[in-house]
Amino acid sequence: MDQRPVGVFDSGVGGLSAVRELRKLLPSENIIYFGDTSRVPYGGRSPEILLKYARQDVHFLRSFDIKAILVACGTVSTTCLPILRRENDLPILGVVEPACRRAVQVTKTRRVGLIATAASVRSGAYEKCIGGLDPAVEVIAKACPLFVPLVENGRYRPGDTVIETVAREYLEPLRQTGIDTLILGCTHYPLLMDVIGSVMGPAVTLINASEEAAWDLKRALRDGGLLSPGPGGEATLYASDQPSDFRTVAQQFLREELHKPVLPVDIDRY
Amino acid sequence: MDQRPVGVFDSGVGGLSAVRELRKLLPSENIIYFGDTSRVPYGGRSPEILLKYARQDVHFLRSFDIKAILVACGTVSTTCLPILRRENDLPILGVVEPACRRAVQVTKTRRVGLIATAASVRSGAYEKCIGGLDPAVEVIAKACPLFVPLVENGRYRPGDTVIETVAREYLEPLRQTGIDTLILGCTHYPLLMDVIGSVMGPAVTLINASEEAAWDLKRALRDGGLLSPGPGGEATLYASDQPSDFRTVAQQFLREELHKPVLPVDIDRY
């Protein structure tokens, strides 16, 4: 039993979809979230810069007495996790591995689809991870670069012509490859579950990377005897920059109202 | 007469729409372009960081023997221009002032529309500039946050349902305010000229900020006796990062084929 909070970070607001899953799965846990909104997106950065940013993000979270970290950023999960783990004496979990593990369990056709940002697709990290788990599983990847800006502009609801047109164009060719499992490899995509599901049809299982990561964290806390005894935990949000619509967008990801202010962080100081 | 090149910079590829106008207006000039694609977008950065970036961009361009600089970045144009001018002994021109001057000349209803990124609209720079030129002119501004990602993903052509739906939603309320002039206050928007024109109708004059800036530079070079005698000049492109589709996107902005490679720059060294 351990009442210390869990730390979660991402390059921006997307990681709040993981916070949402944690709140559902682990309602007794306190959560400290940091969104590095002043330096978003991480996708196009060099490995050196990424590691510098990730270390600062961890350093900030560790300025609180936290018991574990969830790296809710696909790019950091695929590039820096081993180093961060070596440098820190607490459990650090990412979003890529849990989704891959689940996909390999679920697929029957041994053909798994992956949608993600262009940077994540280019990294080849999902293919590598799935290849390590089961070399017989084929991964068919498709970058969906417009999904993030569309979601951040509130266009994720079924019935919106714009998101539905874009989703059909991205996903229809993927559907035709005969995949039976699709990894939503970006923390923005859980908001598109309904839109993506209606293009892919009921025969394709959608894997929500944020949800799988939350399950993974739950297991890690339980196995380490680190679960909080309760009562109800709460999430405290920090961000390195807050554009005018930050609150609205954050609430869409959390699917709950924010009752406390989002606190500012000067991340260059960490 | 002066054969030295002109320097142009922007946070990314958008400024290439200004290079396109320079190539049309001043075909004898050599151009050095720098796109700070590793640190794009500039829009959300603090004034201190912006000034640091702008100084580095200028420093890089001045590592060539250039005769003038066009700041093809709306954010830098609205925040750092006076300081950059004080620190450098060559003409430095921005993209905001020329567009405002033209709008004030053109409008008869004294109601001018402005479309730009959320950061540019929030800055209030266009209102301030137009207010200084003619306090009787009212500016009605509208942020169009999805235009940049849509253009960068090749969705700017008439007939594309996605861009046409988004453009109608952004622009129809603006049209109904009775403006007769609309400033396209972002270097990405010239590619949307046709789509925007068909929503706004023939009674609204569209002001292309990149084109006005090119005219301004032409005047500055002529007045300073700095025009190149020719023969034909060429554009050399540098970028601090090159995503896989950089060439395609760059060619769309230039509306010409790139015959030379885009050269890499480690901008942190400047």
Coordinates of N, CA and C in Angstrom, one line a residue, chain A residues 37-41 44-45 49 53 118 122 145-146 149-150 153 155 160-162 165-166 169-170 241 243-245 268, chain B residues 37-41 44-45 49 53 118 122 145-146 149-150 153 155 160-162 165-166 169-170 241 243-245 268:
Chain A
T37 N 3.6 21.3 -23.3 CA 2.9 22.0 -24.4 C 3.8 23.1 -25.1
S38 N 4.8 23.6 -24.4 CA 5.6 24.6 -25.0 C 6.6 24.0 -26.0
R39 N 6.8 22.7 -26.0 CA 7.8 22.1 -26.9 C 7.2 21.1 -27.8
V40 N 5.8 21.0 -27.7 CA 5.1 20.0 -28.5 C 5.3 20.4 -30.0
P41 N 5.4 19.6 -31.0 CA 5.4 18.1 -30.9 C 6.8 17.6 -30.7
G44 N 9.3 15.2 -34.4 CA 10.3 15.4 -35.4 C 11.7 15.7 -34.7
R45 N 11.8 15.6 -33.4 CA 13.1 15.9 -32.8 C 14.2 14.9 -32.9
I49 N 18.0 15.6 -28.4 CA 17.0 16.5 -27.9 C 15.9 15.8 -27.2
Y53 N 14.8 16.4 -23.3 CA 13.4 16.7 -22.9 C 12.8 15.7 -21.9
A118 N 3.2 10.3 -38.3 CA 4.2 10.0 -39.3 C 5.5 9.6 -38.6
R122 N 7.4 6.0 -38.9 CA 8.7 6.0 -39.4 C 9.7 5.3 -38.5
P145 N -1.5 11.8 -40.4 CA -1.0 13.1 -39.9 C -2.1 14.1 -39.6
L146 N -3.3 14.0 -40.2 CA -4.3 15.0 -39.9 C -5.2 14.7 -38.6
P149 N -4.3 17.2 -35.5 CA -4.9 18.6 -35.5 C -6.4 18.6 -35.5
L150 N -7.0 17.6 -36.2 CA -8.5 17.5 -36.2 C -9.0 17.3 -34.8
N153 N -8.8 20.2 -32.6 CA -9.8 21.3 -33.0 C -11.2 20.8 -32.8
R155 N -12.8 18.1 -33.7 CA -13.5 17.4 -34.8 C -13.2 15.9 -34.8
D160 N -19.4 14.3 -38.3 CA -18.6 15.5 -38.8 C -18.0 15.0 -40.1
T161 N -18.5 15.7 -41.2 CA -18.0 15.4 -42.6 C -16.5 15.4 -42.7
V162 N -15.9 16.4 -42.0 CA -14.4 16.5 -42.2 C -13.7 15.3 -41.7
T165 N -14.5 12.0 -43.7 CA -13.9 11.9 -45.0 C -12.4 11.6 -44.8
V166 N -11.7 12.2 -43.9 CA -10.3 12.0 -43.7 C -10.1 10.5 -43.2
E169 N -10.5 8.0 -46.0 CA -9.3 8.0 -46.9 C -8.1 7.2 -46.3
Y170 N -7.9 7.5 -45.0 CA -6.7 6.9 -44.3 C -7.0 5.4 -44.1
D241 N 3.0 25.3 -21.2 CA 2.4 26.5 -21.9 C 0.9 26.2 -22.0
P243 N -2.2 27.4 -24.3 CA -2.9 28.2 -25.2 C -4.3 28.4 -24.7
S244 N -5.0 29.4 -25.3 CA -6.3 29.9 -24.8 C -7.3 28.7 -24.7
D245 N -7.2 27.8 -25.6 CA -8.3 26.7 -25.6 C -7.8 25.5 -24.9
D268 N 12.3 24.5 -18.6 CA 13.8 24.7 -18.9 C 14.6 24.7 -17.5
Chain B
T37 N 12.6 24.2 -39.6 CA 11.6 23.1 -39.5 C 11.8 22.2 -38.2
S38 N 13.0 22.3 -37.6 CA 13.1 21.5 -36.4 C 12.5 22.1 -35.1
R39 N 12.2 23.4 -35.3 CA 11.6 24.1 -34.1 C 10.2 24.7 -34.4
V40 N 9.7 24.4 -35.6 CA 8.3 24.8 -36.0 C 7.3 24.2 -35.0
P41 N 6.2 24.8 -34.6 CA 5.8 26.1 -34.9 C 6.4 27.2 -33.9
G44 N 3.5 29.4 -30.5 CA 3.2 29.4 -29.1 C 4.4 29.7 -28.2
R45 N 5.5 30.2 -28.8 CA 6.7 30.4 -27.9 C 6.7 31.7 -27.2
I49 N 12.2 33.3 -26.0 CA 12.6 32.2 -26.9 C 12.5 32.6 -28.4
Y53 N 15.5 32.5 -31.1 CA 15.4 31.8 -32.4 C 15.6 32.8 -33.6
A118 N -4.0 31.0 -34.7 CA -4.5 31.5 -33.4 C -3.5 32.4 -32.7
R122 N -4.2 36.3 -31.7 CA -4.1 36.7 -30.3 C -3.2 37.8 -30.1
P145 N -7.2 27.7 -37.3 CA -6.1 26.7 -36.9 C -6.0 25.5 -37.8
L146 N -7.0 25.1 -38.5 CA -6.8 23.9 -39.3 C -6.3 24.1 -40.7
P149 N -2.3 22.7 -41.0 CA -2.1 21.3 -41.2 C -2.8 20.8 -42.5
L150 N -3.9 21.3 -42.9 CA -4.6 20.9 -44.1 C -3.7 21.2 -45.3
N153 N -0.8 19.0 -45.6 CA -1.2 17.6 -46.0 C -1.8 17.6 -47.4
R155 N -4.1 19.4 -48.8 CA -5.6 19.6 -49.0 C -5.9 21.0 -49.2
D160 N -12.0 19.6 -53.0 CA -11.7 18.8 -51.8 C -12.7 19.1 -50.7
T161 N -13.6 18.1 -50.4 CA -14.6 18.3 -49.4 C -14.1 18.8 -48.1
V162 N -13.0 18.2 -47.7 CA -12.5 18.6 -46.3 C -12.1 20.0 -46.2
T165 N -15.3 22.3 -46.6 CA -16.1 22.3 -45.4 C -15.5 23.2 -44.4
V166 N -14.2 23.0 -44.1 CA -13.6 23.8 -43.0 C -13.6 25.3 -43.4
E169 N -16.9 27.0 -42.9 CA -17.2 27.2 -41.5 C -16.4 28.4 -40.9
Y170 N -15.2 28.5 -41.3 CA -14.4 29.6 -40.8 C -14.8 30.9 -41.4
D241 N 15.5 20.7 -40.3 CA 15.0 19.3 -40.3 C 14.2 19.1 -41.6
P243 N 11.5 16.4 -42.7 CA 10.6 15.2 -42.7 C 10.6 14.6 -44.1
S244 N 10.1 13.4 -44.2 CA 10.2 12.6 -45.5 C 9.5 13.3 -46.6
D245 N 8.4 14.1 -46.3 CA 7.6 14.7 -47.4 C 8.0 16.1 -47.6
D268 N 21.2 25.2 -33.9 CA 21.7 25.4 -32.5 C 23.1 26.0 -32.5

